[in-house]
PDB file of C-alpha atoms in Angstrom:
ATOM      1  CA  MET A   1      22.262 -27.293   4.369  1.00  0.00           C
ATOM      2  CA  ALA A   2      23.340 -23.973   3.898  1.00  0.00           C
ATOM      3  CA  SER A   3      20.675 -22.633   3.063  1.00  0.00           C
ATOM      4  CA  ARG A   4      18.794 -23.875   6.179  1.00  0.00           C
ATOM      5  CA  ARG A   5      22.002 -21.867   7.589  1.00  0.00           C
ATOM      6  CA  ARG A   6      20.934 -18.632   6.133  1.00  0.00           C
ATOM      7  CA  HIS A   7      17.547 -18.828   6.584  1.00  0.00           C
ATOM      8  CA  HIS A   8      18.701 -19.590  10.093  1.00  0.00           C
ATOM      9  CA  HIS A   9      20.943 -16.479  10.125  1.00  0.00           C
ATOM     10  CA  THR A  10      18.574 -13.990   8.930  1.00  0.00           C
ATOM     11  CA  ALA A  11      15.370 -14.657  11.492  1.00  0.00           C
ATOM     12  CA  LEU A  12      18.234 -13.642  13.943  1.00  0.00           C
ATOM     13  CA  ALA A  13      18.945 -10.841  12.726  1.00  0.00           C
ATOM     14  CA  VAL A  14      14.792 -10.359  12.186  1.00  0.00           C
ATOM     15  CA  THR A  15      14.343 -10.921  15.299  1.00  0.00           C
ATOM     16  CA  ALA A  16      16.673  -8.544  16.751  1.00  0.00           C
ATOM     17  CA  THR A  17      15.846  -5.630  14.228  1.00  0.00           C
ATOM     18  CA  LEU A  18      12.909  -6.027  16.361  1.00  0.00           C
ATOM     19  CA  LEU A  19      14.319  -6.196  19.417  1.00  0.00           C
ATOM     20  CA  THR A  20      16.470  -3.021  18.525  1.00  0.00           C
ATOM     21  CA  LEU A  21      13.958  -1.087  17.563  1.00  0.00           C
ATOM     22  CA  THR A  22      11.246  -2.293  20.411  1.00  0.00           C
ATOM     23  CA  ALA A  23      13.873  -1.158  22.470  1.00  0.00           C
ATOM     24  CA  ALA A  24      14.442   1.859  20.729  1.00  0.00           C
ATOM     25  CA  VAL A  25      10.942   3.380  19.925  1.00  0.00           C
ATOM     26  CA  GLY A  26       8.442   1.071  22.483  1.00  0.00           C
ATOM     27  CA  CYS A  27       5.613  -1.413  20.910  1.00  0.00           C
ATOM     28  CA  GLY A  28       3.713   0.889  20.010  1.00  0.00           C
ATOM     29  CA  ALA A  29       5.829   2.558  17.199  1.00  0.00           C
ATOM     30  CA  VAL A  30       7.336  -0.399  16.203  1.00  0.00           C
ATOM     31  CA  ASP A  31       3.368  -2.133  15.992  1.00  0.00           C
ATOM     32  CA  LYS A  32       2.442   1.930  13.832  1.00  0.00           C
ATOM     33  CA  ALA A  33       5.499   0.717  11.047  1.00  0.00           C
ATOM     34  CA  VAL A  34       4.572  -3.318  10.691  1.00  0.00           C
ATOM     35  CA  ASP A  35       0.922  -1.827  10.516  1.00  0.00           C
ATOM     36  CA  CYS A  36       1.361   1.267   7.826  1.00  0.00           C
ATOM     37  CA  VAL A  37       4.541  -1.490   5.612  1.00  0.00           C
ATOM     38  CA  ARG A  38       1.592  -4.098   5.745  1.00  0.00           C
ATOM     39  CA  THR A  39      -1.087  -1.505   4.870  1.00  0.00           C
ATOM     40  CA  ALA A  40       1.497  -0.200   1.644  1.00  0.00           C
ATOM     41  CA  ASP A  41       2.170  -3.407   0.486  1.00  0.00           C
ATOM     42  CA  ALA A  42      -1.669  -3.876   1.122  1.00  0.00           C
ATOM     43  CA  ILE A  43      -2.467  -0.613  -1.520  1.00  0.00           C
ATOM     44  CA  ALA A  44       0.419  -1.275  -3.856  1.00  0.00           C
ATOM     45  CA  THR A  45      -1.495  -4.601  -4.299  1.00  0.00           C
ATOM     46  CA  SER A  46      -4.782  -2.815  -4.976  1.00  0.00           C
ATOM     47  CA  VAL A  47      -2.990  -0.206  -7.427  1.00  0.00           C
ATOM     48  CA  ASN A  48      -1.480  -2.717  -9.716  1.00  0.00           C
ATOM     49  CA  ASN A  49      -5.294  -4.646  -9.539  1.00  0.00           C
ATOM     50  CA  LEU A  50      -6.528  -0.712 -10.282  1.00  0.00           C
ATOM     51  CA  GLN A  51      -3.555  -0.809 -13.666  1.00  0.00           C
ATOM     52  CA  GLN A  52      -4.929  -4.337 -14.344  1.00  0.00           C
ATOM     53  CA  ALA A  53      -8.426  -3.271 -14.308  1.00  0.00           C
ATOM     54  CA  ILE A  54      -7.906  -0.426 -17.031  1.00  0.00           C
ATOM     55  CA  SER A  55      -6.449  -2.311 -18.854  1.00  0.00           C
ATOM     56  CA  SER A  56      -8.926  -4.038 -19.651  1.00  0.00           C
ATOM     57  CA  ALA A  57     -11.893  -2.256 -18.519  1.00  0.00           C
ATOM     58  CA  SER A  58     -14.036  -2.762 -21.984  1.00  0.00           C
ATOM     59  CA  ASP A  59     -13.950  -6.691 -20.464  1.00  0.00           C
ATOM     60  CA  ASP A  60     -14.821  -5.980 -16.997  1.00  0.00           C
ATOM     61  CA  PRO A  61     -15.513  -2.088 -16.399  1.00  0.00           C
ATOM     62  CA  THR A  62     -16.516  -3.421 -12.675  1.00  0.00           C
ATOM     63  CA  GLN A  63     -13.189  -4.591 -11.776  1.00  0.00           C
ATOM     64  CA  ALA A  64     -11.660  -0.987 -11.673  1.00  0.00           C
ATOM     65  CA  ALA A  65     -14.302   0.193  -8.907  1.00  0.00           C
ATOM     66  CA  GLU A  66     -13.721  -2.295  -7.062  1.00  0.00           C
ATOM     67  CA  SER A  67      -9.948  -2.305  -6.720  1.00  0.00           C
ATOM     68  CA  LEU A  68     -10.557   1.849  -6.206  1.00  0.00           C
ATOM     69  CA  ASP A  69     -13.066   0.628  -3.374  1.00  0.00           C
ATOM     70  CA  GLN A  70      -9.689  -1.686  -2.272  1.00  0.00           C
ATOM     71  CA  ILE A  71      -7.486   1.494  -1.923  1.00  0.00           C
ATOM     72  CA  ASP A  72     -10.268   3.712  -0.777  1.00  0.00           C
ATOM     73  CA  GLU A  73     -10.539   0.867   1.892  1.00  0.00           C
ATOM     74  CA  GLU A  74      -7.190   0.727   3.071  1.00  0.00           C
ATOM     75  CA  LEU A  75      -6.516   4.605   2.994  1.00  0.00           C
ATOM     76  CA  LYS A  76      -9.700   4.489   5.693  1.00  0.00           C
ATOM     77  CA  ASP A  77      -7.273   1.728   7.883  1.00  0.00           C
ATOM     78  CA  LEU A  78      -3.621   4.188   6.984  1.00  0.00           C
ATOM     79  CA  GLY A  79      -5.426   7.326   7.721  1.00  0.00           C
ATOM     80  CA  ASP A  80      -6.666   6.612  10.796  1.00  0.00           C
ATOM     81  CA  THR A  81      -3.490   4.466  12.452  1.00  0.00           C
ATOM     82  CA  THR A  82      -1.141   6.917  11.161  1.00  0.00           C
ATOM     83  CA  ASP A  83       0.277  10.588  13.025  1.00  0.00           C
ATOM     84  CA  ASN A  84       3.376  11.557  10.170  1.00  0.00           C
ATOM     85  CA  ALA A  85       2.531  14.639   8.190  1.00  0.00           C
ATOM     86  CA  ASP A  86       4.543  13.083   4.858  1.00  0.00           C
ATOM     87  CA  LEU A  87       2.515   9.692   5.243  1.00  0.00           C
ATOM     88  CA  GLY A  88      -0.854  11.495   5.264  1.00  0.00           C
ATOM     89  CA  SER A  89       0.030  13.544   3.158  1.00  0.00           C
ATOM     90  CA  ALA A  90       0.306  11.283   0.458  1.00  0.00           C
ATOM     91  CA  VAL A  91      -2.387   9.412   1.749  1.00  0.00           C
ATOM     92  CA  ASP A  92      -4.770  12.419   0.852  1.00  0.00           C
ATOM     93  CA  ASP A  93      -3.144  12.213  -3.130  1.00  0.00           C
ATOM     94  CA  LEU A  94      -4.090   9.278  -3.128  1.00  0.00           C
ATOM     95  CA  GLN A  95      -7.095   9.625  -1.803  1.00  0.00           C
ATOM     96  CA  ALA A  96      -7.240  12.638  -4.040  1.00  0.00           C
ATOM     97  CA  GLY A  97      -6.094  10.092  -7.497  1.00  0.00           C
ATOM     98  CA  VAL A  98      -8.361   7.738  -6.247  1.00  0.00           C
ATOM     99  CA  THR A  99     -11.520  10.480  -6.450  1.00  0.00           C
ATOM    100  CA  ASN A 100     -10.193  11.536 -10.458  1.00  0.00           C
ATOM    101  CA  VAL A 101     -10.706   8.601 -11.501  1.00  0.00           C
ATOM    102  CA  ARG A 102     -13.327   7.555 -10.580  1.00  0.00           C
ATOM    103  CA  ASP A 103     -15.206   9.918 -11.595  1.00  0.00           C
ATOM    104  CA  SER A 104     -13.437   9.729 -14.483  1.00  0.00           C
ATOM    105  CA  LEU A 105     -14.536   6.383 -15.052  1.00  0.00           C
ATOM    106  CA  ASP A 106     -18.395   7.329 -13.438  1.00  0.00           C
ATOM    107  CA  LYS A 107     -17.837  10.085 -17.271  1.00  0.00           C
ATOM    108  CA  GLY A 108     -17.837   7.313 -19.590  1.00  0.00           C
ATOM    109  CA  ASP A 109     -13.912   7.242 -19.900  1.00  0.00           C
ATOM    110  CA  ALA A 110     -12.699   4.274 -20.376  1.00  0.00           C
ATOM    111  CA  THR A 111      -8.842   4.490 -19.075  1.00  0.00           C
ATOM    112  CA  PRO A 112      -7.920   7.146 -16.906  1.00  0.00           C
ATOM    113  CA  ASP A 113      -4.977   8.922 -16.198  1.00  0.00           C
ATOM    114  CA  ILE A 114      -3.281   6.721 -13.205  1.00  0.00           C
ATOM    115  CA  THR A 115      -0.494   8.862 -12.668  1.00  0.00           C
ATOM    116  CA  PRO A 116      -0.995  10.547  -9.302  1.00  0.00           C
ATOM    117  CA  VAL A 117      -2.544   6.870  -8.028  1.00  0.00           C
ATOM    118  CA  THR A 118       0.898   5.244  -8.349  1.00  0.00           C
ATOM    119  CA  ASP A 119       2.393   8.536  -8.031  1.00  0.00           C
ATOM    120  CA  ALA A 120       1.475   8.187  -4.428  1.00  0.00           C
ATOM    121  CA  ALA A 121       1.060   4.620  -3.716  1.00  0.00           C
ATOM    122  CA  THR A 122       4.721   4.966  -4.225  1.00  0.00           C
ATOM    123  CA  GLU A 123       5.036   7.191  -2.128  1.00  0.00           C
ATOM    124  CA  ILE A 124       2.778   5.583   0.833  1.00  0.00           C
ATOM    125  CA  GLY A 125       5.576   2.838   0.488  1.00  0.00           C
ATOM    126  CA  LYS A 126       8.536   4.965   0.297  1.00  0.00           C
ATOM    127  CA  VAL A 127       7.089   6.400   3.995  1.00  0.00           C
ATOM    128  CA  CYS A 128       5.996   3.037   5.138  1.00  0.00           C
ATOM    129  CA  THR A 129       9.957   1.666   4.567  1.00  0.00           C
ATOM    130  CA  PRO A 130      11.216   1.443   7.189  1.00  0.00           C
TER     131      PRO A 130
END
């Protein structure tokens, strides 16, 4: 019963916050913020998949390429919907990191440095967090 009550209070708080944000900044800005958070989450998942693919590259080298393709697709969506300079910079950094990892893989490096990718993905997460 207490859990249900807490869930109800949490839902009310989230609804109140969204209503306040909508009134303060307009529906379009809230929609963009929600899209940013969703895309940042999808990018984080893809980066995690990339980390796993790199660690097991000898088992299936195509997994890393597929993860990079997923990140590229999510970046296109995010890049098309933002006019935020910090987010644009983080997207550019992530794209550069993805390109470097892809080039390393193409040259036969089974364990490329993905630190720039994870760092840029972390920055996108920070910028997209309300």
